Coordinates of C-alpha atoms in Angstrom, one line a residue:
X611 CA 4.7 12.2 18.9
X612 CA 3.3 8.7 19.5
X613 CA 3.0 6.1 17.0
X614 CA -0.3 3.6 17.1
X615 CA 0.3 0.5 15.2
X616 CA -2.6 -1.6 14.6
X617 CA -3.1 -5.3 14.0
X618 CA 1.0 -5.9 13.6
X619 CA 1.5 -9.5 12.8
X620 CA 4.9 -10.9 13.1
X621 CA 4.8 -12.2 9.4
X622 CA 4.9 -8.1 8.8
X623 CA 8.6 -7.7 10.4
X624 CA 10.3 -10.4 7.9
X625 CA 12.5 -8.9 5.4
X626 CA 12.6 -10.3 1.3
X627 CA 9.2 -8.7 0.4
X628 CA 8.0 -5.6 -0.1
X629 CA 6.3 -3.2 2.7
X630 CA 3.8 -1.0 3.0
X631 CA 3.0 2.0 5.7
X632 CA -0.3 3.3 5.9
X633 CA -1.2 6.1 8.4
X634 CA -4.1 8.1 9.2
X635 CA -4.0 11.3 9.9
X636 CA -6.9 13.9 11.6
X637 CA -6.7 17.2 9.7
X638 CA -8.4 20.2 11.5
X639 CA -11.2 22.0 9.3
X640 CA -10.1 24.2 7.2
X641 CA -6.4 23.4 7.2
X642 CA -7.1 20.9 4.0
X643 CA -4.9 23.2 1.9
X644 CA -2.4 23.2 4.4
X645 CA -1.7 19.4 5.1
X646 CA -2.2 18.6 1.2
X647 CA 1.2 20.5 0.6
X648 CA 2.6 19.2 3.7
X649 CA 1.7 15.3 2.8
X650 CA 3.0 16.2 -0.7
X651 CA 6.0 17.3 0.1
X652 CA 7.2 14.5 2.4
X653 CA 5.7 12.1 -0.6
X654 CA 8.1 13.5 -2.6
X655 CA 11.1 13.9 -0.1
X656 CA 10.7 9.6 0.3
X657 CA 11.0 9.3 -3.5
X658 CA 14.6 9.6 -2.8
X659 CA 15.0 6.9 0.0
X660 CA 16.3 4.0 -0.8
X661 CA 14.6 1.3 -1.6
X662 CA 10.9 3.1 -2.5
X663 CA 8.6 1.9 -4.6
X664 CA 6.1 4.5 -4.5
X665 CA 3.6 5.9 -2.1
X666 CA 0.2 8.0 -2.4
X667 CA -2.3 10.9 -0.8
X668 CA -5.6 9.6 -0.2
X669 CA -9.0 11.7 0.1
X670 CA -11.1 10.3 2.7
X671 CA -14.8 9.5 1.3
X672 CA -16.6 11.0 4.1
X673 CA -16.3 14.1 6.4
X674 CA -14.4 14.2 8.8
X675 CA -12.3 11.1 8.9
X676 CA -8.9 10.4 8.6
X677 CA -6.4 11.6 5.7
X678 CA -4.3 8.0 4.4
X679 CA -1.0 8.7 3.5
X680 CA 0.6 5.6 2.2
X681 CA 4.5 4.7 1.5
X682 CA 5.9 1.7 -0.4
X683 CA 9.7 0.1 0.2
X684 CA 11.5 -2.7 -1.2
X685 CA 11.5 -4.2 2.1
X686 CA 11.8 -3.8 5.7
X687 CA 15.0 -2.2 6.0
X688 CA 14.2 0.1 3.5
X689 CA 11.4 1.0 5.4
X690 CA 13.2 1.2 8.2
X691 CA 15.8 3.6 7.3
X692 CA 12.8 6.0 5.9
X693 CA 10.9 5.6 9.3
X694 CA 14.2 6.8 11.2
X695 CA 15.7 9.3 8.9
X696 CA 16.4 12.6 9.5
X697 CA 13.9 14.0 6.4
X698 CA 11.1 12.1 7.5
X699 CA 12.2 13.5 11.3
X700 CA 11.9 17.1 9.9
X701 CA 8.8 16.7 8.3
X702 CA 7.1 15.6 11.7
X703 CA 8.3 17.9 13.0
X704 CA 6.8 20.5 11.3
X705 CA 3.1 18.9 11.7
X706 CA 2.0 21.1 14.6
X707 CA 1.8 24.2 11.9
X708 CA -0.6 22.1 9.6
X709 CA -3.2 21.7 12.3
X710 CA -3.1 17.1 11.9
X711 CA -2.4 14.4 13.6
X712 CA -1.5 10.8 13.2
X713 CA -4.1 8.4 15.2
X714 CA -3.3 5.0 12.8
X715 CA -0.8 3.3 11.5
X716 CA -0.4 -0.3 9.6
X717 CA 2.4 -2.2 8.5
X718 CA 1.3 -4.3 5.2
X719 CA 3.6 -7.3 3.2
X720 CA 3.5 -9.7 0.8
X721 CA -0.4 -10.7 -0.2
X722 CA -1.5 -9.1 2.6
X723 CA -1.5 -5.5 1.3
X724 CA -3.9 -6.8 -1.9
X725 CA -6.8 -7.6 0.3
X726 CA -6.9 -4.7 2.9
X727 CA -7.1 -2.0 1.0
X728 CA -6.3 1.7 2.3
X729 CA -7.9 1.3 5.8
X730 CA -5.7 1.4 8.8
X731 CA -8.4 -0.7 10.6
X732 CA -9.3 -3.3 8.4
X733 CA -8.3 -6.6 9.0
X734 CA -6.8 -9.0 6.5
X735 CA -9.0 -12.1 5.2
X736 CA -8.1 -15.5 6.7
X737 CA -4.8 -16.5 4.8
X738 CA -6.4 -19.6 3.3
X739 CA -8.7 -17.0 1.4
X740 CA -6.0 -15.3 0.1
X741 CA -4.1 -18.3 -1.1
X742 CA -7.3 -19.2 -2.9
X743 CA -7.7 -15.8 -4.6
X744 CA -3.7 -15.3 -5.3
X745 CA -4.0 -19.3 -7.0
X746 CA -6.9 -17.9 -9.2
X747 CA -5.4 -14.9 -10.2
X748 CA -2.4 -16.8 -11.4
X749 CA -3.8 -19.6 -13.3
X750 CA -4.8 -17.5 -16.5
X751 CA -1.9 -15.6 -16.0
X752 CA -0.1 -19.1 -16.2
X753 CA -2.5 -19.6 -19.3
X754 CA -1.2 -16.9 -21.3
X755 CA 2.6 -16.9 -20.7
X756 CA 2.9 -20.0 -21.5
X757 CA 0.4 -20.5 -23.9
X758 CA 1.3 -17.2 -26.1
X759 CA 4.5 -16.0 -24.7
X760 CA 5.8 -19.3 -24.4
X761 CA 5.9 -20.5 -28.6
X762 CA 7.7 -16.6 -29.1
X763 CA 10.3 -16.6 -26.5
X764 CA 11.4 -20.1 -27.3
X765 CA 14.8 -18.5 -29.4
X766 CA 15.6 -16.4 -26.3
X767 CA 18.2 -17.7 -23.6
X768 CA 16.6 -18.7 -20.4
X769 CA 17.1 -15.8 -17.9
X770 CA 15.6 -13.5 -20.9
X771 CA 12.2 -16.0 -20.9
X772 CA 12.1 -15.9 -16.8
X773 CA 12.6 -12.2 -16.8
X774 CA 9.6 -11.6 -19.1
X775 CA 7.7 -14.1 -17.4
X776 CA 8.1 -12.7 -14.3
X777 CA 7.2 -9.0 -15.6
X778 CA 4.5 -10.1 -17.0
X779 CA 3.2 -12.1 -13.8
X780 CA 4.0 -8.8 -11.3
X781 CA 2.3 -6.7 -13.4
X782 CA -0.8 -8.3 -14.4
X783 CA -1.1 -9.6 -10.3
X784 CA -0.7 -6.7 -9.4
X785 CA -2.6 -4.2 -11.8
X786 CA -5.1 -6.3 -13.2
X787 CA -5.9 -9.7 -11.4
X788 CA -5.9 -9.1 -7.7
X789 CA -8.0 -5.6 -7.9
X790 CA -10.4 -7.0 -10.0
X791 CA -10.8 -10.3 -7.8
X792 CA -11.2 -8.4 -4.4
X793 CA -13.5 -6.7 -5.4
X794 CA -15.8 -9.5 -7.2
X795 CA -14.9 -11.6 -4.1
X796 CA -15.2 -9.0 -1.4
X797 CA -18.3 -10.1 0.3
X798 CA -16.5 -13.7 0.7
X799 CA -13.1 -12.3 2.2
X800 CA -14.3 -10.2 4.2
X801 CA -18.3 -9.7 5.0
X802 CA -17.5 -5.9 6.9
X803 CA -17.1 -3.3 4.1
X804 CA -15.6 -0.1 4.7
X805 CA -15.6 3.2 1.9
X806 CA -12.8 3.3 0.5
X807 CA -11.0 6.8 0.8
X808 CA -10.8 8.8 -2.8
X809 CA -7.0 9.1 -4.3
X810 CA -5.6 12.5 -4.2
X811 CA -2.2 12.1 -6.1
X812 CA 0.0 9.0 -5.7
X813 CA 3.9 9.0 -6.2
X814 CA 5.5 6.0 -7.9
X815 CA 3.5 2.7 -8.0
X816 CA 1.6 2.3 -5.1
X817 CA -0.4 -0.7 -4.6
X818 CA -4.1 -0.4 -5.2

């Protein structure tokens, strides 16, 4: 089986931040049913790799095009190891039955997998957009923790206040902010819009 990696950048092979695989794979009318259980079951085989974050089926929106199968690690050995491990091996193995094939696959880290969305073909906005988007996203966020938080946590020791800082910022950056700005400022990152494909079931916490 042959792998085909697009748009790899070599900012995607340093470790210390998270990674995400996205492939595409052609399912054969009427073998739906089939490659749903398949892609389920090797979702479900990674949630015991180390290092995963979480990882997701996805519908495409149209006819005909390609399934998304996404995984999520803590970082690029983790990925690693799942890419070259003997479950992952079996599961490919057993494709040929399910009547699909791989034709994509992408490599996303750090901001970069906030702005591309599911697509294996998309390419990311120029970097200098992202900082712009990632430094308005964080400003209210900013705001809040240290306007509200701030006053409250002032009792608690140090590493307690940066540990509920930092949830705080993950979360809301991750789940609230960045989705919400991509999508307001998608015509100025980037003019070419694709359909998104429609979520099917997601394991862990995939990025949106």
């Amino acid at each position: 089986m042959t792998d085909q990696r697009l748009n790899e950048s070599p900012v995607l092979r340093r470790d210390g931040a998270d990674v995400m695989v996205i492939t595409a794979r052609n399912v054969e009318p009427g073998y739906e049913e089939a490659f749903q259980q398949w892609a389920q079951g090797i979702l479900e085989a990674a949630t015991a790799a180390s290092g995963h974050l979480g990882g997701g089926l996805f519908r495409p929106a149209l006819d005909g095009r390609p399934w998304i199968v996404v995984h999520r690690f803590r970082d690029r050995t983790a990925l690693d190891q799942w890419l070259t491990s003997p479950v992952r091996a079996s599961f490919l193995d057993r494709t040929k039955g399910h009547h699909h094939t791989e034709v994509a696959r992408r490599e996303l880290s750090g901001m970069e997998a906030w702005f591309t969305g599911l697509d294996p073909n998309a390419a990311a906005p120029p970097r200098w957009k992202m900082v712009v988007v990632a430094g308005l996203g964080s400003y209210p966020i900013s705001l809040i923790g240290n306007g509200l938080l701030g006053p409250a946590l002032v009792g608690l020791p140090l590493p307690v206040r940066a540990a509920v800082f930092a949830a705080l910022f993950s979360t809301l950056m991750t789940v609230v902010m960045m989705p919400v700005l991509s999508r307001l400022l998608r015509s100025w990152l980037r003019p070419l819009r694709r359909t998104a494909p429609r979520s099917v079931f997601r394991r862990g916490s995939a990025p949106p």
